[in-house]
Amino acid sequence: MAQAQKQSHYPSQLKEEAEVQRTLSVIVDNEPGVLARVIGLFSGRGYNIDSLTVTETEHEAHISRITIMTTGTPMVIEQIKHQLERLVPVHRVHDLTLEGEPLERELALIKVQGRGEKRIEALRMAEIYRANVIDASTEHFVFEMTGRAREIEQFIVIMSELGMIEMARTGIAAIARGKADV
Amino acid sequence: MARTMTGAEMVLKALADQGVEHVFGYPGGAVLPIYDEMFQQDQVQHILVRQEGGAVHAAEGYARSTGKVGVVLVTSGPGATNAVTGLTDALMDSIPLVCITGQVPTHLIGNDAFQECDTVGITRPCTKHNWLIKDVNDIGRVMHEAFYVARSGRPGPVVVDIPKDVQFATGNYVGPANIQHKTYRPKLKPDQPAIREAVEMIAGAKKPIFYTGGGVINAGPKASKLLRELARLTGYPVTSTLMGLGAFPASDKQWLGMLGMHGTYEANLAMHDCDVMVCIGARFDDRITGRLDAFSPGSKKIHIDIDPSSINKNVRVDLPIVGDVAYVLEDLLRVWKSKAPQIDKPALKSWWKEIDGWRAKKSLSYKNSDSVIMPQYAVERLYELTKDRDPYITTEVGQHQMWAAQFFHFDDPNRWMTSGGLGTMGYGLPAAIGAQLAHPDSLVVDIAGDASILMNIQEASTAVQYRLPVKVFILNNQYMGMVRQWQQLLHGNRLSESYTEALPDFVKLAEAYGWKGMYCDNPADLDDAIKEMIDTPEPVIFDCRVANLANCFPMIPSGKAHNEMLLGADISDEDVGKAIGKEGKVLV
Ligand SMILES: Cc1ncc(C[n+]2csc(CCOP(=O)(O)OP(=O)(O)O)c2C)c(N)n1
Ligand SMILES: [Mg+2]
């Protein structure tokens, strides 16, 4: 099939290039439907969304910042950036990964149920990972953890052995290092 | 300076302020306040179509033949959904449209109210941008922004959705002078270093080609003029996509004809073998490139486009230049003239010799007949008998469209209107109506197919109402010919549902609408019949009976590269059957 794809008049995505992961910061006018436009672009054109966060960042100016983590070949990533820039309410798009190693953080809320040994172990691990207890009873904890996505993943693996029953994650917020703004 | 008025009044005021003369539309409950205002003014003329789909295509024909923004007015729900095909068509072909849709009153939005649909949701992916207006004070600003967005940068359709209560409400109108869009500022002027590099690359070419597209036409008549100048200065060959026909004169000796799937042998071979390709306002569409990994393998590529997302989408280019074609060509010519570079004349001469060898194949030749009208012959005669009248040509979609592109020749931009990107059957008649309205004294012909014409035949009634003498020239082969051709090539000639069993009597159909109906099935009578058609002051449907099973060649079969074209002249059915390998068949 892959061989045949190449034979078609509909060109297959030339996949010679390896895929890369990029964190994009999209500065948009906070008008109705703007998020739908961005998400619709990704679904309509078959791009990947690994993580997406959005909130208004400049209230006076009604400007929101959408942080998108996406994977694709460099050619597709270029397309994604140009397609985003083409949306009318988009002010600008920054490829934070390309511009330097950005600071990326995510928040997770993790509910763990249990008694005895496991409960103590959970609390001990939370300390190591610098997660805070924000709710507790004799039978549960809710941990709040902020960190890199990878650390959160590790923490979740551990907690799932220790009675994790539920979790919520925000997705990644990212910002460039250094004194300049975007 | 703000003025108090109702929302509906603002809509009409904004249209007038934008210099709009014609609106194509169809009324309904949710736009009645706007229609009431329409009734009470005489600056904007409303053209009542017979189906909203027709309104959008008519606005496309109007826009493409004038360079202005086309305007559409439809009601909520079914009015808006009927417009979706045309909006998508305009998005694919970069045609500036403003489509105003009525919406149910604000307090009912989301309630599944009568004739409610999520118009901005449905049209989001098929417009350049859209707005739902919830505050009457926004109408002026949004309307003017809508026109700005539709015509600026890479043009496209926009939708302005206005709930009925907002049309009734009173508020302040803002005129066009005070509008500055917050974010949308397309880049028109190119970077100068890229221009200098381009001049060097172009001048240093040994086997150059200009590959031009619809962007040249969208950039206005000046861009076409500059393209001609560049071609003259360099002496390089020029080809064009379907959408770009007319930007460069077909009568020029540097013209290679259209390229792509049904393009000429010389155009496609020159694309394949060139060493410098200058793509001007085209987008490396899959109908153009064929097999991507075999597309012009040895060339350096320059891509001039106003839309950065068109660059490096399908084909990696060596030198991207973002900007409006007219600005880019102007700069390019200026630098060219001041540097006066030496081009490699001997190399160019032998390149032309090679091209002339390909030309000698006469890839558009076909076997003519005394007994039956060949469709190619019909278009050739139509061209010969109308070319002195500077006609406007529209088409439907199918074989007839490709034959029109191959055999009708255009020397000027904005004369050729066809649905390229979306390939919408039913485009041609309403588009012809729009073009005729904009050019009331010109000859406007829709070169149609027997199947396509039925998709928007109701617009025949619109033509009568506004005394628009459009001519519909049907290449009637009794088949969905293009579908039949592909079935023959790819599906063992099993003609599944591509034969239209009960076609109407087109002459009587014409007469039922108040048109003149004509019929011709004899090559010997064809010239006189065509002359009669163009001399008729009323609209005409011309049922031109052509050979039923003719195929459209040349053709780059599925899965093949540019240098593996099928030529029509001496091809047998067996060759046709063998032309596409098994792998190609699976995937077309
Ligand atoms: C709205 C729409 N439906 C289906 C198609 C697929 N299609 C492409 S060409 C064609 C046949 C057109 O037949 P006709 O108008 O008779 O033109 P011919 O090819 O015979 O010249 C069809 C069905 C299309 N392009 N548009
Ligand atoms: Mg047909």
Short mmCIF file of C-alpha atoms in Angstrom, two decimals, chain B residues 204-373:
data_model
loop_
_atom_site.label_atom_id
_atom_site.label_comp_id
_atom_site.label_asym_id
_atom_site.label_seq_id
_atom_site.Cartn_x
_atom_site.Cartn_y
_atom_site.Cartn_z
CA GLY B 204 21.52 31.88 -15.19
CA ALA B 205 18.99 29.31 -16.38
CA LYS B 206 19.66 27.10 -19.34
CA LYS B 207 16.25 25.44 -19.46
CA PRO B 208 13.89 27.87 -17.78
CA ILE B 209 10.10 27.85 -17.53
CA PHE B 210 7.50 30.23 -16.13
CA TYR B 211 4.77 28.20 -14.46
CA THR B 212 1.93 30.64 -13.81
CA GLY B 213 -1.43 30.34 -12.08
CA GLY B 214 -4.59 32.02 -10.85
CA GLY B 215 -2.58 34.26 -8.54
CA VAL B 216 -1.48 36.31 -11.54
CA ILE B 217 -5.12 36.98 -12.37
CA ASN B 218 -6.01 37.73 -8.76
CA ALA B 219 -3.21 40.27 -8.58
CA GLY B 220 -5.04 42.34 -11.19
CA PRO B 221 -4.50 43.24 -14.87
CA LYS B 222 -1.20 44.92 -14.02
CA ALA B 223 0.27 41.58 -12.98
CA SER B 224 -0.64 40.07 -16.36
CA LYS B 225 1.01 42.99 -18.09
CA LEU B 226 4.18 42.59 -16.04
CA LEU B 227 4.24 38.86 -16.72
CA ARG B 228 4.15 39.58 -20.45
CA GLU B 229 6.98 42.04 -20.07
CA LEU B 230 9.09 39.55 -18.13
CA ALA B 231 8.45 36.90 -20.74
CA ARG B 232 9.40 39.28 -23.52
CA LEU B 233 12.58 40.40 -21.79
CA THR B 234 13.78 36.88 -21.16
CA GLY B 235 12.36 35.01 -24.13
CA TYR B 236 11.53 32.10 -21.81
CA PRO B 237 8.60 29.70 -22.30
CA VAL B 238 5.37 30.19 -20.34
CA THR B 239 2.78 27.66 -19.25
CA SER B 240 -0.19 28.05 -16.92
CA THR B 241 -2.57 26.13 -14.73
CA LEU B 242 -6.28 25.89 -15.50
CA MET B 243 -6.93 28.87 -13.23
CA GLY B 244 -4.33 31.10 -14.82
CA LEU B 245 -5.45 30.91 -18.45
CA GLY B 246 -5.52 34.36 -20.03
CA ALA B 247 -2.82 35.91 -17.86
CA PHE B 248 -0.42 35.23 -20.73
CA PRO B 249 -1.73 35.41 -24.30
CA ALA B 250 -2.36 32.04 -25.89
CA SER B 251 -1.50 33.56 -29.26
CA ASP B 252 2.07 34.32 -28.14
CA LYS B 253 4.80 32.10 -29.51
CA GLN B 254 6.30 31.66 -26.04
CA TRP B 255 3.04 30.06 -24.86
CA LEU B 256 3.23 26.31 -24.31
CA GLY B 257 -0.42 25.75 -23.47
CA MET B 258 -1.87 24.55 -20.19
CA LEU B 259 0.07 22.08 -18.05
CA GLY B 260 -1.04 19.30 -15.76
CA MET B 261 -3.14 16.18 -16.03
CA HIS B 262 -4.72 17.23 -19.33
CA GLY B 263 -2.06 19.74 -20.30
CA THR B 264 0.01 19.75 -23.47
CA TYR B 265 2.95 17.47 -24.06
CA GLU B 266 5.32 20.40 -24.47
CA ALA B 267 4.20 22.12 -21.26
CA ASN B 268 4.53 19.00 -19.14
CA LEU B 269 7.79 17.87 -20.66
CA ALA B 270 9.26 21.32 -20.27
CA MET B 271 8.20 21.28 -16.61
CA HIS B 272 9.80 17.88 -16.20
CA ASP B 273 13.10 18.72 -17.87
CA CYS B 274 13.61 22.37 -16.91
CA ASP B 275 16.53 23.51 -14.78
CA VAL B 276 14.89 26.63 -13.33
CA MET B 277 11.16 26.70 -12.63
CA VAL B 278 9.58 30.02 -11.76
CA CYS B 279 6.21 29.39 -10.19
CA ILE B 280 4.17 32.58 -10.21
CA GLY B 281 0.89 32.53 -8.30
CA ALA B 282 0.30 28.80 -8.61
CA ARG B 283 0.35 26.22 -5.85
CA PHE B 284 1.80 22.89 -7.03
CA ASP B 285 -1.64 21.28 -6.93
CA ASP B 286 -1.77 17.50 -7.34
CA ARG B 287 -3.42 17.83 -10.78
CA ILE B 288 -0.24 19.68 -11.79
CA THR B 289 2.54 17.72 -10.17
CA GLY B 290 1.39 14.16 -10.83
CA ARG B 291 3.73 11.77 -9.08
CA LEU B 292 5.49 13.93 -6.53
CA ASP B 293 8.76 12.05 -6.38
CA ALA B 294 9.11 12.36 -10.14
CA PHE B 295 8.05 15.99 -10.38
CA SER B 296 10.61 18.08 -12.22
CA PRO B 297 13.48 16.29 -10.52
CA GLY B 298 16.36 18.35 -11.88
CA SER B 299 15.14 21.88 -11.39
CA LYS B 300 15.77 24.71 -8.97
CA LYS B 301 12.41 26.17 -8.04
CA ILE B 302 11.37 29.74 -7.28
CA HIS B 303 7.88 30.15 -5.82
CA ILE B 304 6.14 33.52 -5.81
CA ASP B 305 2.95 33.50 -3.75
CA ILE B 306 1.04 35.87 -1.51
CA ASP B 307 0.12 33.01 0.80
CA PRO B 308 3.10 31.67 2.76
CA SER B 309 1.17 28.47 3.50
CA SER B 310 1.18 27.62 -0.21
CA ILE B 311 4.95 27.53 -0.19
CA ASN B 312 6.70 24.23 0.60
CA LYS B 313 3.32 22.53 1.06
CA ASN B 314 3.64 19.89 -1.64
CA VAL B 315 6.97 20.57 -3.25
CA ARG B 316 10.12 21.89 -1.62
CA VAL B 317 11.29 25.03 -3.35
CA ASP B 318 14.71 26.62 -3.37
CA LEU B 319 13.66 30.25 -3.27
CA PRO B 320 10.34 31.30 -1.75
CA ILE B 321 9.15 34.84 -2.38
CA VAL B 322 6.12 35.95 -0.38
CA GLY B 323 4.23 38.85 -1.89
CA ASP B 324 1.58 40.01 -4.30
CA VAL B 325 2.47 38.88 -7.83
CA ALA B 326 2.17 42.41 -9.20
CA TYR B 327 4.56 43.83 -6.60
CA VAL B 328 6.99 40.97 -7.00
CA LEU B 329 7.07 41.16 -10.79
CA GLU B 330 7.47 44.91 -10.65
CA ASP B 331 10.51 44.60 -8.38
CA LEU B 332 11.88 41.72 -10.38
CA LEU B 333 11.65 43.72 -13.60
CA ARG B 334 13.23 46.76 -12.02
CA VAL B 335 16.21 44.80 -10.77
CA TRP B 336 16.43 42.91 -14.06
CA LYS B 337 16.55 46.13 -16.06
CA SER B 338 19.11 47.80 -13.84
CA LYS B 339 21.40 44.75 -13.80
CA ALA B 340 20.78 43.87 -17.43
CA PRO B 341 22.04 40.32 -16.89
CA GLN B 342 23.40 38.24 -19.72
CA ILE B 343 21.26 35.25 -20.43
CA ASP B 344 22.68 32.14 -21.99
CA LYS B 345 21.38 32.63 -25.51
CA PRO B 346 22.78 29.44 -27.08
CA ALA B 347 21.36 27.36 -24.20
CA LEU B 348 18.00 29.05 -24.59
CA LYS B 349 18.05 28.38 -28.29
CA SER B 350 18.66 24.69 -27.85
CA TRP B 351 16.00 24.59 -25.09
CA TRP B 352 13.50 26.03 -27.53
CA LYS B 353 14.62 23.49 -30.09
CA GLU B 354 13.89 20.74 -27.63
CA ILE B 355 10.50 22.28 -26.87
CA ASP B 356 9.70 22.57 -30.56
CA GLY B 357 10.41 18.86 -30.85
CA TRP B 358 7.76 18.20 -28.22
CA ARG B 359 5.40 20.64 -29.86
CA ALA B 360 5.75 18.69 -33.09
CA LYS B 361 3.97 15.80 -31.38
CA LYS B 362 0.83 17.93 -31.65
CA SER B 363 -0.51 16.46 -28.46
CA LEU B 364 -3.92 18.07 -28.84
CA SER B 365 -4.59 16.50 -32.23
CA TYR B 366 -7.61 14.27 -32.60
CA LYS B 367 -9.28 12.34 -35.40
CA ASN B 368 -11.98 14.51 -36.87
CA SER B 369 -15.08 13.11 -38.53
CA ASP B 370 -17.52 14.09 -41.27
CA SER B 371 -20.44 12.27 -39.79
CA VAL B 372 -20.30 13.12 -36.13
CA ILE B 373 -19.25 16.30 -34.35
#
